Short mmCIF file of C-alpha atoms in Angstrom, two decimals:
data_model
loop_
_atom_site.label_atom_id
_atom_site.label_comp_id
_atom_site.label_asym_id
_atom_site.label_seq_id
_atom_site.Cartn_x
_atom_site.Cartn_y
_atom_site.Cartn_z
CA MET A 1484 37.51 -1.66 55.99
CA THR A 1485 34.79 0.90 55.58
CA ARG A 1486 31.59 1.92 57.18
CA ALA A 1487 29.12 3.70 54.93
CA LEU A 1488 27.27 6.10 57.20
CA GLY A 1489 28.04 9.57 55.75
CA ALA A 1490 25.15 11.08 53.90
CA LEU A 1491 23.20 7.83 54.14
CA THR A 1492 21.50 8.84 57.37
CA ALA A 1493 20.30 12.29 56.32
CA ALA A 1494 16.72 12.55 55.05
CA LEU A 1495 16.59 8.95 53.87
CA GLY A 1496 12.96 8.16 54.74
CA ALA A 1497 10.91 6.67 51.93
CA LEU A 1498 7.24 6.90 52.86
CA LEU A 1499 5.49 5.19 49.99
CA LEU A 1500 1.78 5.20 50.74
CA VAL A 1501 -0.44 6.55 47.99
CA GLY A 1502 -2.71 9.53 48.73
CA CYS A 1503 -6.18 10.18 47.32
CA SER A 1504 -7.90 13.40 46.24
CA ALA A 1505 -7.28 16.17 48.74
CA GLY A 1506 -9.80 17.85 51.02
CA ALA A 1507 -7.53 20.47 52.60
CA GLY A 1508 -7.76 21.74 56.13
CA ALA A 1509 -5.28 23.44 58.47
CA PRO A 1510 -4.78 21.80 61.87
CA ALA A 1511 -6.23 23.50 64.90
CA PRO A 1512 -4.07 24.01 67.99
CA SER A 1513 -3.87 20.79 70.04
CA SER A 1514 -2.82 19.96 73.54
CA SER A 1515 0.86 19.68 74.36
CA PRO A 1516 2.45 16.68 72.62
CA ASN A 1517 4.15 15.89 75.92
CA SER A 1518 0.95 15.38 77.90
CA THR A 1519 -1.78 12.74 78.03
CA GLN A 1520 -5.50 13.34 77.54
CA ASP A 1521 -5.90 14.06 81.25
CA GLY A 1522 -2.94 16.46 81.26
CA ALA A 1523 -0.48 14.11 82.93
CA ALA A 1524 3.08 13.94 81.59
CA ARG A 1525 3.83 11.21 79.07
CA PRO A 1526 6.66 8.77 79.74
CA VAL A 1527 9.94 9.74 78.06
CA LEU A 1528 12.57 7.20 77.07
CA ALA A 1529 15.87 8.07 78.73
CA ALA A 1530 19.11 8.37 76.78
CA GLY A 1531 20.73 4.97 76.47
CA THR A 1532 17.42 3.08 76.54
CA THR A 1533 17.28 0.01 74.30
CA ALA A 1534 13.76 0.05 72.90
CA ALA A 1535 13.84 -3.05 70.68
CA THR A 1536 16.11 -5.94 69.71
CA GLY A 1537 16.28 -8.62 67.04
CA SER A 1538 18.51 -11.03 65.13
CA PHE A 1539 18.82 -11.62 61.43
CA ALA A 1540 17.01 -14.69 60.11
CA ASP A 1541 17.92 -16.84 57.12
CA ALA A 1542 16.72 -15.61 53.77
CA GLY A 1543 13.72 -17.40 52.26
CA ALA A 1544 14.33 -20.49 50.18
CA ALA A 1545 13.06 -18.69 47.11
CA SER A 1546 15.44 -15.77 47.58
CA THR A 1547 18.16 -15.04 45.07
CA ALA A 1548 20.55 -14.87 48.03
CA ALA A 1549 22.08 -18.00 49.53
CA PRO A 1550 20.80 -19.14 52.95
CA ASP A 1551 22.84 -18.01 55.94
CA SER A 1552 24.29 -15.14 53.88
CA VAL A 1553 23.85 -12.62 56.72
CA SER A 1554 24.09 -12.92 60.49
CA GLY A 1555 24.18 -10.38 63.30
CA SER A 1556 21.98 -8.60 65.80
CA VAL A 1557 20.10 -5.32 65.79
CA ALA A 1558 18.86 -2.91 68.43
CA ILE A 1559 16.90 0.32 68.37
CA ARG A 1560 18.04 2.62 71.13
CA VAL A 1561 17.85 6.24 72.22
CA ASN A 1562 21.14 8.09 72.03
CA GLU A 1563 22.39 10.89 74.25
CA THR A 1564 20.60 13.56 72.19
CA GLY A 1565 17.21 11.80 72.34
CA VAL A 1566 17.39 10.49 68.77
CA PHE A 1567 16.43 6.91 67.96
CA GLU A 1568 19.13 4.95 66.18
CA LEU A 1569 19.54 1.51 64.70
CA VAL A 1570 22.64 -0.34 65.93
CA VAL A 1571 23.86 -3.38 63.99
CA ASP A 1572 26.42 -5.61 65.75
CA ASP A 1573 28.41 -8.67 64.71
CA LEU A 1574 27.40 -8.24 61.09
CA VAL A 1575 28.72 -11.03 58.89
CA VAL A 1576 27.91 -11.08 55.16
CA THR A 1577 29.11 -14.46 53.91
CA ASP A 1578 29.99 -13.34 50.39
CA GLY A 1579 31.42 -10.02 51.61
CA ALA A 1580 29.11 -7.94 49.40
CA ALA A 1581 27.70 -4.55 50.35
CA VAL A 1582 24.21 -4.61 51.89
CA GLN A 1583 21.55 -2.04 52.75
CA PHE A 1584 19.31 -1.67 55.80
CA THR A 1585 15.64 -0.72 55.68
CA LEU A 1586 12.89 -0.49 58.29
CA THR A 1587 9.44 -1.79 57.44
CA ALA A 1588 6.12 -1.58 59.27
CA ASP A 1589 5.06 -5.02 57.99
CA ALA A 1590 5.67 -8.31 59.79
CA LEU A 1591 7.39 -10.71 57.38
CA SER A 1592 7.08 -14.48 57.25
CA PRO A 1593 10.28 -16.43 58.01
CA ASP A 1594 10.64 -17.50 54.37
CA GLU A 1595 9.81 -14.10 52.86
CA HIS A 1596 12.04 -13.42 49.87
CA CYS A 1597 10.77 -10.09 48.53
CA LEU A 1598 10.01 -6.79 50.25
CA GLU A 1599 6.62 -5.51 49.09
CA SER A 1600 5.73 -3.22 52.01
CA ASP A 1601 4.00 0.06 51.17
CA TRP A 1602 5.88 1.70 54.06
CA ARG A 1603 9.63 1.49 54.28
CA PHE A 1604 12.36 3.72 55.63
CA GLY A 1605 15.86 3.39 54.16
CA LEU A 1606 18.76 3.93 56.53
CA GLY A 1607 22.06 3.18 54.82
CA GLN A 1608 24.47 0.40 54.04
CA ALA A 1609 27.51 -1.60 55.08
CA ASP A 1610 30.20 -1.61 52.44
CA ALA A 1611 31.85 -4.74 51.14
CA GLY A 1612 34.39 -6.04 53.64
CA HIS A 1613 32.73 -4.50 56.70
CA ASP A 1614 34.54 -5.42 59.92
CA PRO A 1615 32.18 -7.58 62.05
CA ALA A 1616 33.80 -6.20 65.21
CA ALA A 1617 32.66 -2.66 64.33
CA SER A 1618 29.10 -1.56 65.13
CA LEU A 1619 27.05 0.20 62.50
CA VAL A 1620 24.92 3.08 63.82
CA PHE A 1621 22.14 4.70 61.78
CA PRO A 1622 20.12 7.63 63.25
CA ILE A 1623 16.38 7.25 62.65
CA GLY A 1624 14.66 10.33 64.08
CA GLY A 1625 13.92 12.42 67.13
CA SER A 1626 11.01 12.33 69.56
CA ASP A 1627 8.89 14.66 67.39
CA GLY A 1628 9.59 12.98 64.09
CA ILE A 1629 8.83 9.54 62.73
CA GLY A 1630 6.27 7.68 64.81
CA GLN A 1631 5.61 10.64 67.14
CA GLY A 1632 8.35 9.44 69.46
CA ASP A 1633 7.17 5.80 69.46
CA LEU A 1634 8.68 3.54 66.81
CA SER A 1635 6.94 0.37 67.95
CA PHE A 1636 4.87 0.30 64.75
CA ILE A 1637 8.09 -0.75 62.97
CA ARG A 1638 8.12 -4.53 62.78
CA GLU A 1639 11.31 -5.53 60.96
CA VAL A 1640 14.82 -4.53 59.97
CA VAL A 1641 15.42 -5.72 56.42
CA VAL A 1642 18.72 -6.44 54.67
CA THR A 1643 18.90 -6.11 50.88
CA ARG A 1644 21.74 -5.95 48.40
CA ALA A 1645 23.27 -2.57 47.70
CA PRO A 1646 22.48 -1.31 44.17
CA SER A 1647 24.71 -2.94 41.57
CA GLY A 1648 23.50 -1.13 38.47
CA ALA A 1649 21.89 -4.26 37.09
CA ALA A 1650 18.33 -4.19 35.81
CA LEU A 1651 15.69 -4.74 38.49
CA ASP A 1652 13.65 -7.92 38.58
CA LYS A 1653 10.11 -6.67 37.93
CA ALA A 1654 8.66 -9.65 39.80
CA CYS A 1655 10.73 -8.82 42.89
CA PRO A 1656 12.39 -5.39 42.71
CA ILE A 1657 13.57 -5.58 46.35
CA PRO A 1658 14.80 -9.14 47.04
CA LEU A 1659 15.56 -9.82 50.70
CA VAL A 1660 18.89 -11.12 51.89
CA SER A 1661 17.70 -11.37 55.50
CA HIS A 1662 15.46 -9.67 58.03
CA ALA A 1663 15.18 -9.27 61.79
CA ALA A 1664 11.83 -9.17 63.59
CA LEU A 1665 11.91 -6.54 66.34
CA VAL A 1666 10.88 -7.30 69.91
CA TRP A 1667 9.84 -4.08 71.65
CA SER A 1668 10.29 -3.50 75.39
CA THR A 1669 9.08 0.08 75.74
CA PRO A 1670 6.36 1.16 78.19
CA ASP A 1671 3.04 2.59 77.01
CA LEU A 1672 4.11 5.99 75.69
CA ARG A 1673 0.52 7.23 75.27
CA PRO A 1674 -1.21 6.16 78.51
CA GLY A 1675 -4.85 7.11 78.65
CA LEU A 1676 -5.22 7.52 74.89
CA ALA A 1677 -8.84 6.57 74.21
CA VAL A 1678 -10.96 7.09 71.09
CA ALA A 1679 -14.72 7.66 71.30
CA ASP A 1680 -17.04 8.79 68.51
CA SER A 1681 -19.08 11.86 69.48
CA GLY A 1682 -20.85 12.00 66.14
CA ALA A 1683 -20.53 13.60 62.73
CA ARG A 1684 -19.95 17.32 62.46
CA ILE A 1685 -18.77 19.83 59.85
CA GLY A 1686 -15.31 18.77 58.76
CA ALA A 1687 -15.77 15.20 60.02
CA MET A 1688 -18.63 13.67 58.04
CA GLY A 1689 -16.91 10.43 57.06
CA THR A 1690 -17.68 6.79 57.79
CA VAL A 1691 -16.59 5.06 61.01
CA THR A 1692 -15.54 1.39 61.18
CA LEU A 1693 -16.46 -0.28 64.47
CA ASP A 1694 -15.23 -3.39 66.24
CA GLY A 1695 -17.42 -4.39 69.15
CA GLY A 1696 -18.72 -0.85 69.31
CA ASP A 1697 -15.26 0.72 69.41
CA PRO A 1698 -14.07 2.96 66.55
CA THR A 1699 -11.13 1.33 64.77
CA ALA A 1700 -10.94 3.29 61.51
CA TYR A 1701 -12.37 6.34 59.79
CA THR A 1702 -12.85 6.96 56.07
CA VAL A 1703 -12.34 10.63 55.18
CA ALA A 1704 -15.19 12.39 53.40
CA GLN A 1705 -14.85 15.28 51.00
CA GLY A 1706 -14.36 18.51 52.92
CA ASP A 1707 -13.09 16.83 56.10
CA THR A 1708 -10.20 18.31 58.05
CA LEU A 1709 -7.89 16.38 60.34
CA ALA A 1710 -8.49 18.83 63.18
CA ALA A 1711 -12.24 18.22 63.01
CA VAL A 1712 -11.76 14.45 62.75
CA ALA A 1713 -9.55 14.44 65.85
CA ASP A 1714 -12.12 16.55 67.69
CA ARG A 1715 -14.91 14.15 66.70
CA PHE A 1716 -13.08 11.29 68.39
CA GLY A 1717 -12.00 13.24 71.47
CA ILE A 1718 -8.27 13.16 70.78
CA ALA A 1719 -5.61 15.73 69.97
CA LEU A 1720 -4.41 16.19 66.39
CA ASP A 1721 -1.06 14.99 67.66
CA ASP A 1722 -2.71 11.72 68.74
CA LEU A 1723 -4.24 11.26 65.29
CA PHE A 1724 -0.77 11.57 63.76
CA TYR A 1725 0.52 9.09 66.36
CA LEU A 1726 -2.14 6.54 65.41
CA ASN A 1727 -1.28 6.92 61.72
CA PRO A 1728 2.53 6.88 61.39
CA ARG A 1729 2.33 5.44 57.87
CA ARG A 1730 0.40 8.36 56.34
CA SER A 1731 1.55 9.71 53.01
CA PRO A 1732 3.32 11.85 52.00
CA ASN A 1733 4.30 12.14 55.65
CA PRO A 1734 2.52 11.34 58.93
CA GLU A 1735 2.07 14.98 59.94
CA ASP A 1736 0.68 16.24 56.63
CA ALA A 1737 -2.00 18.73 57.65
CA HIS A 1738 -4.37 17.73 54.84
CA ALA A 1739 -7.14 15.15 54.95
CA PHE A 1740 -7.46 13.17 51.72
CA THR A 1741 -10.87 12.17 50.43
CA GLY A 1742 -11.19 8.40 50.75
CA GLU A 1743 -8.17 8.11 53.05
CA LEU A 1744 -8.53 5.41 55.70
CA LEU A 1745 -7.35 6.69 59.09
CA ASN A 1746 -6.47 4.21 61.79
CA LEU A 1747 -8.08 4.81 65.19
CA SER A 1748 -6.91 1.67 66.99
CA ARG A 1749 -3.72 1.46 69.02
CA ALA A 1750 -3.62 -2.29 68.31
CA THR A 1751 -3.32 -1.78 64.52
CA ARG A 1752 -1.10 1.28 64.60
#
């Protein structure tokens, strides 16, 4: 019985958002990523903390996979080195075939049969004949990587078939076998983070979207820089990256892209 971890956990992120025309700008120095806006220390998840849990649901009726083809539970936890990892326990694949695991930032309906998310992060696979008694562990990233140390924007763990070499179905290139909605139990890791528009300025001349008077999004104008945009809204550049973990080609790209829509709301992170 085999467990396919190996090279599958190294640099496997697939951030698939599409960028627009670039308006470059280097980031200005920001406050410590380990402190809040008022200088207080941010909460840190201790080693061994279980941050989220979930269980695999049946595949959708329209799926090419048979119902009840996968069962098991998942957890996202912090290991002893401070790295987030996905742990899959009691994995049973009815037909014994190899399957892959992917994280997605989209919430999926119970009968979803095709993964169409524009943000997904591939982790690795379980080979055919995986022993259900053996846990699968897939490292995700450290506190300064994906999600700026807070992965709660990830909504689901998705199971798909491992590549077989067959031609892809153009109507559904990533058919789901199963998926597990994550329930997060982490504290607020950015207490005090508040966004307020102090007005347009050089490097931050774009359009603000409001909800009840509160800024919720910002459309980048030509010539904008992320440092100036962060300054306009009274937050650190690090906080802007935190609010936009799905940015392409990676969340911490120092460039602002003309027409890019930046999220400013914690609720829609």
